[in-house]
Amino acid sequence: MCRNIRVLHNFDPPATEEEIHASALQYVRKISGAAKPSAANAEAFEAAVAAITEATSTLLNSLVTKAPPRDREIEAAKAKARAAERYGTE
């Protein structure tokens, strides 16, 4: 399972358009196997990123939860602690 996927739902403040776009870009890079597409594939690559960004925004705006919003700083500290434990770093 891929552990570096960023969760975007139920944060205070909510995910920004830049975060949503960055996640879409990460997804398209993973699926296509290309960090940067060739000139011949650039248009398709960018269209896919745009479509996934839009779909993700729609999804995030439609989701409901009874859980309280998560605090970004607390979640970042937890992730840092997990990484330090996993990789033996500080």
Tab-separated table of N, CA and C in Angstrom:
chain	number	residue	atom	x	y	z
A	1	MET	N	0.838	-1.185	0.000
A	1	MET	CA	0.000	0.000	0.000
A	1	MET	C	0.877	1.241	0.000
A	2	CYS	N	0.504	2.218	-0.768
A	2	CYS	CA	1.265	3.456	-0.862
A	2	CYS	C	0.948	4.340	0.339
A	3	ARG	N	1.953	4.662	1.124
A	3	ARG	CA	1.747	5.428	2.353
A	3	ARG	C	1.922	6.928	2.164
A	4	ASN	N	2.414	7.371	1.020
A	4	ASN	CA	2.685	8.791	0.849
A	4	ASN	C	1.522	9.553	0.209
A	5	ILE	N	0.370	8.944	0.175
A	5	ILE	CA	-0.793	9.619	-0.384
A	5	ILE	C	-1.333	10.609	0.649
A	6	ARG	N	-1.562	11.792	0.223
A	6	ARG	CA	-2.023	12.861	1.108
A	6	ARG	C	-3.539	12.832	1.209
A	7	VAL	N	-4.042	12.816	2.434
A	7	VAL	CA	-5.476	12.876	2.667
A	7	VAL	C	-5.893	14.340	2.596
A	8	LEU	N	-6.964	14.615	1.878
A	8	LEU	CA	-7.414	15.993	1.692
A	8	LEU	C	-8.750	16.292	2.363
A	9	HIS	N	-9.461	15.258	2.784
A	9	HIS	CA	-10.813	15.440	3.321
A	9	HIS	C	-10.806	15.722	4.823
A	10	ASN	N	-11.692	16.589	5.244
A	10	ASN	CA	-12.001	16.878	6.641
A	10	ASN	C	-10.852	17.548	7.395
A	11	PHE	N	-10.290	18.577	6.804
A	11	PHE	CA	-9.272	19.374	7.468
A	11	PHE	C	-9.796	20.778	7.721
A	12	ASP	N	-9.257	21.396	8.744
A	12	ASP	CA	-9.561	22.795	9.031
A	12	ASP	C	-8.236	23.542	9.045
A	13	PRO	N	-7.985	24.420	8.098
A	13	PRO	CA	-8.842	24.821	6.989
A	13	PRO	C	-8.891	23.738	5.908
A	14	PRO	N	-9.899	23.804	5.041
A	14	PRO	CA	-10.059	22.807	3.983
A	14	PRO	C	-8.879	22.796	3.006
A	15	ALA	N	-8.767	21.724	2.256
A	15	ALA	CA	-7.724	21.608	1.240
A	15	ALA	C	-7.838	22.760	0.251
A	16	THR	N	-6.697	23.281	-0.149
A	16	THR	CA	-6.672	24.376	-1.115
A	16	THR	C	-6.696	23.823	-2.532
A	17	GLU	N	-6.998	24.684	-3.489
A	17	GLU	CA	-6.960	24.275	-4.896
A	17	GLU	C	-5.544	23.818	-5.277
A	18	GLU	N	-4.533	24.455	-4.706
A	18	GLU	CA	-3.143	24.065	-4.998
A	18	GLU	C	-2.866	22.649	-4.495
A	19	GLU	N	-3.370	22.302	-3.307
A	19	GLU	CA	-3.182	20.950	-2.777
A	19	GLU	C	-3.920	19.922	-3.618
A	20	ILE	N	-5.109	20.274	-4.040
A	20	ILE	CA	-5.892	19.359	-4.877
A	20	ILE	C	-5.185	19.154	-6.215
A	21	HIS	N	-4.692	20.231	-6.812
A	21	HIS	CA	-3.967	20.132	-8.079
A	21	HIS	C	-2.692	19.298	-7.906
A	22	ALA	N	-1.960	19.514	-6.825
A	22	ALA	CA	-0.729	18.758	-6.577
A	22	ALA	C	-1.026	17.262	-6.425
A	23	SER	N	-2.135	16.935	-5.774
A	23	SER	CA	-2.515	15.532	-5.630
A	23	SER	C	-2.904	14.923	-6.971
A	24	ALA	N	-3.611	15.696	-7.791
A	24	ALA	CA	-3.974	15.216	-9.128
A	24	ALA	C	-2.725	14.999	-9.969
A	25	LEU	N	-1.792	15.908	-9.883
A	25	LEU	CA	-0.535	15.768	-10.619
A	25	LEU	C	0.224	14.524	-10.162
A	26	GLN	N	0.286	14.293	-8.847
A	26	GLN	CA	0.949	13.103	-8.308
A	26	GLN	C	0.283	11.835	-8.856
A	27	TYR	N	-1.038	11.828	-8.892
A	27	TYR	CA	-1.782	10.680	-9.397
A	27	TYR	C	-1.475	10.428	-10.878
A	28	VAL	N	-1.539	11.466	-11.689
A	28	VAL	CA	-1.289	11.303	-13.127
A	28	VAL	C	0.155	10.844	-13.373
A	29	ARG	N	1.097	11.386	-12.628
A	29	ARG	CA	2.486	10.942	-12.763
A	29	ARG	C	2.620	9.465	-12.424
A	30	LYS	N	1.963	9.031	-11.356
A	30	LYS	CA	2.027	7.637	-10.936
A	30	LYS	C	1.412	6.729	-11.995
A	31	ILE	N	0.233	7.078	-12.462
A	31	ILE	CA	-0.474	6.242	-13.432
A	31	ILE	C	0.252	6.192	-14.776
A	32	SER	N	0.777	7.344	-15.222
A	32	SER	CA	1.430	7.394	-16.529
A	32	SER	C	2.855	6.877	-16.494
A	33	GLY	N	3.451	6.872	-15.305
A	33	GLY	CA	4.845	6.446	-15.198
A	33	GLY	C	5.811	7.528	-15.650
A	34	ALA	N	5.338	8.753	-15.767
A	34	ALA	CA	6.183	9.843	-16.256
A	34	ALA	C	6.069	11.046	-15.328
A	35	ALA	N	7.210	11.501	-14.820
A	35	ALA	CA	7.217	12.709	-14.000
A	35	ALA	C	6.960	13.933	-14.871
A	36	LYS	N	7.471	13.870	-16.085
A	36	LYS	CA	7.249	14.943	-17.056
A	36	LYS	C	6.969	14.269	-18.396
A	37	PRO	N	5.819	14.552	-18.981
A	37	PRO	CA	5.471	13.875	-20.236
A	37	PRO	C	6.301	14.396	-21.407
A	38	SER	N	6.376	13.582	-22.429
A	38	SER	CA	7.020	14.034	-23.666
A	38	SER	C	6.162	15.124	-24.277
A	39	ALA	N	6.739	15.856	-25.211
A	39	ALA	CA	5.991	16.921	-25.893
A	39	ALA	C	4.743	16.352	-26.564
A	40	ALA	N	4.853	15.135	-27.092
A	40	ALA	CA	3.720	14.514	-27.775
A	40	ALA	C	2.572	14.196	-26.817
A	41	ASN	N	2.887	13.987	-25.537
A	41	ASN	CA	1.865	13.615	-24.562
A	41	ASN	C	1.506	14.731	-23.586
A	42	ALA	N	2.120	15.886	-23.711
A	42	ALA	CA	1.917	16.974	-22.754
A	42	ALA	C	0.453	17.409	-22.670
A	43	GLU	N	-0.205	17.531	-23.798
A	43	GLU	CA	-1.600	17.984	-23.799
A	43	GLU	C	-2.503	16.979	-23.087
A	44	ALA	N	-2.315	15.701	-23.373
A	44	ALA	CA	-3.123	14.661	-22.715
A	44	ALA	C	-2.839	14.624	-21.219
A	45	PHE	N	-1.582	14.781	-20.852
A	45	PHE	CA	-1.155	14.783	-19.455
A	45	PHE	C	-1.836	15.925	-18.704
A	46	GLU	N	-1.759	17.140	-19.251
A	46	GLU	CA	-2.353	18.306	-18.601
A	46	GLU	C	-3.875	18.212	-18.556
A	47	ALA	N	-4.488	17.649	-19.591
A	47	ALA	CA	-5.943	17.469	-19.597
A	47	ALA	C	-6.365	16.498	-18.495
A	48	ALA	N	-5.578	15.452	-18.309
A	48	ALA	CA	-5.871	14.482	-17.253
A	48	ALA	C	-5.746	15.135	-15.877
A	49	VAL	N	-4.692	15.918	-15.671
A	49	VAL	CA	-4.513	16.616	-14.389
A	49	VAL	C	-5.704	17.543	-14.135
A	50	ALA	N	-6.125	18.283	-15.126
A	50	ALA	CA	-7.256	19.206	-14.975
A	50	ALA	C	-8.548	18.452	-14.649
A	51	ALA	N	-8.795	17.355	-15.338
A	51	ALA	CA	-10.014	16.578	-15.111
A	51	ALA	C	-10.022	15.971	-13.708
A	52	ILE	N	-8.883	15.462	-13.279
A	52	ILE	CA	-8.803	14.851	-11.952
A	52	ILE	C	-8.893	15.912	-10.862
A	53	THR	N	-8.316	17.071	-11.101
A	53	THR	CA	-8.439	18.179	-10.151
A	53	THR	C	-9.905	18.558	-9.980
A	54	GLU	N	-10.616	18.673	-11.081
A	54	GLU	CA	-12.042	19.031	-11.030
A	54	GLU	C	-12.852	17.953	-10.322
A	55	ALA	N	-12.608	16.688	-10.668
A	55	ALA	CA	-13.344	15.590	-10.045
A	55	ALA	C	-13.055	15.519	-8.543
A	56	THR	N	-11.822	15.759	-8.161
A	56	THR	CA	-11.451	15.729	-6.748
A	56	THR	C	-12.120	16.867	-5.989
A	57	SER	N	-12.142	18.046	-6.567
A	57	SER	CA	-12.824	19.180	-5.935
A	57	SER	C	-14.301	18.877	-5.736
A	58	THR	N	-14.928	18.311	-6.757
A	58	THR	CA	-16.342	17.940	-6.664
A	58	THR	C	-16.553	16.929	-5.548
A	59	LEU	N	-15.705	15.922	-5.492
A	59	LEU	CA	-15.814	14.903	-4.451
A	59	LEU	C	-15.659	15.516	-3.069
A	60	LEU	N	-14.598	16.284	-2.865
A	60	LEU	CA	-14.354	16.869	-1.541
A	60	LEU	C	-15.484	17.792	-1.106
A	61	ASN	N	-16.065	18.523	-2.049
A	61	ASN	CA	-17.176	19.420	-1.724
A	61	ASN	C	-18.472	18.672	-1.444
A	62	SER	N	-18.544	17.409	-1.842
A	62	SER	CA	-19.759	16.613	-1.663
A	62	SER	C	-19.715	15.704	-0.440
A	63	LEU	N	-18.531	15.414	0.064
A	63	LEU	CA	-18.406	14.496	1.195
A	63	LEU	C	-18.934	15.129	2.478
A	64	VAL	N	-19.558	14.302	3.296
A	64	VAL	CA	-20.025	14.738	4.613
A	64	VAL	C	-19.444	13.796	5.667
A	65	THR	N	-19.281	14.317	6.859
A	65	THR	CA	-18.775	13.499	7.956
A	65	THR	C	-19.287	14.041	9.268
A	66	LYS	N	-19.384	13.169	10.243
A	66	LYS	CA	-19.759	13.590	11.591
A	66	LYS	C	-18.515	13.832	12.443
A	67	ALA	N	-17.363	13.433	11.937
A	67	ALA	CA	-16.113	13.598	12.683
A	67	ALA	C	-15.705	15.062	12.693
A	68	PRO	N	-15.096	15.499	13.769
A	68	PRO	CA	-14.615	16.884	13.792
A	68	PRO	C	-13.458	17.054	12.817
A	69	PRO	N	-13.288	18.247	12.253
A	69	PRO	CA	-12.175	18.467	11.323
A	69	PRO	C	-10.833	18.222	12.009
A	70	ARG	N	-9.897	17.678	11.227
A	70	ARG	CA	-8.552	17.422	11.741
A	70	ARG	C	-7.724	18.692	11.625
A	71	ASP	N	-6.842	18.864	12.589
A	71	ASP	CA	-5.939	20.007	12.613
A	71	ASP	C	-4.689	19.674	11.802
A	72	ARG	N	-4.351	20.525	10.855
A	72	ARG	CA	-3.212	20.264	9.976
A	72	ARG	C	-1.901	20.113	10.734
A	73	GLU	N	-1.671	20.971	11.722
A	73	GLU	CA	-0.405	20.924	12.460
A	73	GLU	C	-0.273	19.639	13.266
A	74	ILE	N	-1.351	19.216	13.887
A	74	ILE	CA	-1.326	17.972	14.660
A	74	ILE	C	-1.081	16.784	13.736
A	75	GLU	N	-1.774	16.750	12.606
A	75	GLU	CA	-1.594	15.641	11.659
A	75	GLU	C	-0.182	15.625	11.084
A	76	ALA	N	0.395	16.799	10.820
A	76	ALA	CA	1.766	16.870	10.316
A	76	ALA	C	2.746	16.354	11.357
A	77	ALA	N	2.520	16.690	12.621
A	77	ALA	CA	3.396	16.203	13.693
A	77	ALA	C	3.301	14.685	13.824
A	78	LYS	N	2.103	14.140	13.705
A	78	LYS	CA	1.927	12.685	13.754
A	78	LYS	C	2.672	12.013	12.603
A	79	ALA	N	2.552	12.581	11.408
A	79	ALA	CA	3.236	12.009	10.239
A	79	ALA	C	4.745	12.065	10.410
A	80	LYS	N	5.241	13.153	10.954
A	80	LYS	CA	6.682	13.296	11.187
A	80	LYS	C	7.159	12.257	12.200
A	81	ALA	N	6.383	12.034	13.248
A	81	ALA	CA	6.737	11.041	14.253
A	81	ALA	C	6.730	9.636	13.666
A	82	ARG	N	5.731	9.333	12.814
A	82	ARG	CA	5.698	8.010	12.168
A	82	ARG	C	6.903	7.814	11.272
A	83	ALA	N	7.272	8.855	10.524
A	83	ALA	CA	8.441	8.767	9.632
A	83	ALA	C	9.710	8.580	10.442
A	84	ALA	N	9.842	9.299	11.553
A	84	ALA	CA	11.032	9.174	12.379
A	84	ALA	C	11.160	7.751	12.941
A	85	GLU	N	10.032	7.181	13.349
A	85	GLU	CA	10.037	5.812	13.863
A	85	GLU	C	10.362	4.809	12.752
A	86	ARG	N	9.761	5.019	11.608
A	86	ARG	CA	9.949	4.088	10.498
A	86	ARG	C	11.357	4.140	9.924
A	87	TYR	N	11.903	5.337	9.777
A	87	TYR	CA	13.199	5.494	9.126
A	87	TYR	C	14.333	5.759	10.104
A	88	GLY	N	14.027	5.856	11.393
A	88	GLY	CA	15.072	6.080	12.379
A	88	GLY	C	15.694	7.460	12.304
A	89	THR	N	14.888	8.453	11.948
A	89	THR	CA	15.384	9.828	11.838
A	89	THR	C	14.684	10.705	12.857
A	90	GLU	N	15.179	11.894	13.005
A	90	GLU	CA	14.551	12.860	13.925
A	90	GLU	C	13.859	13.934	13.173
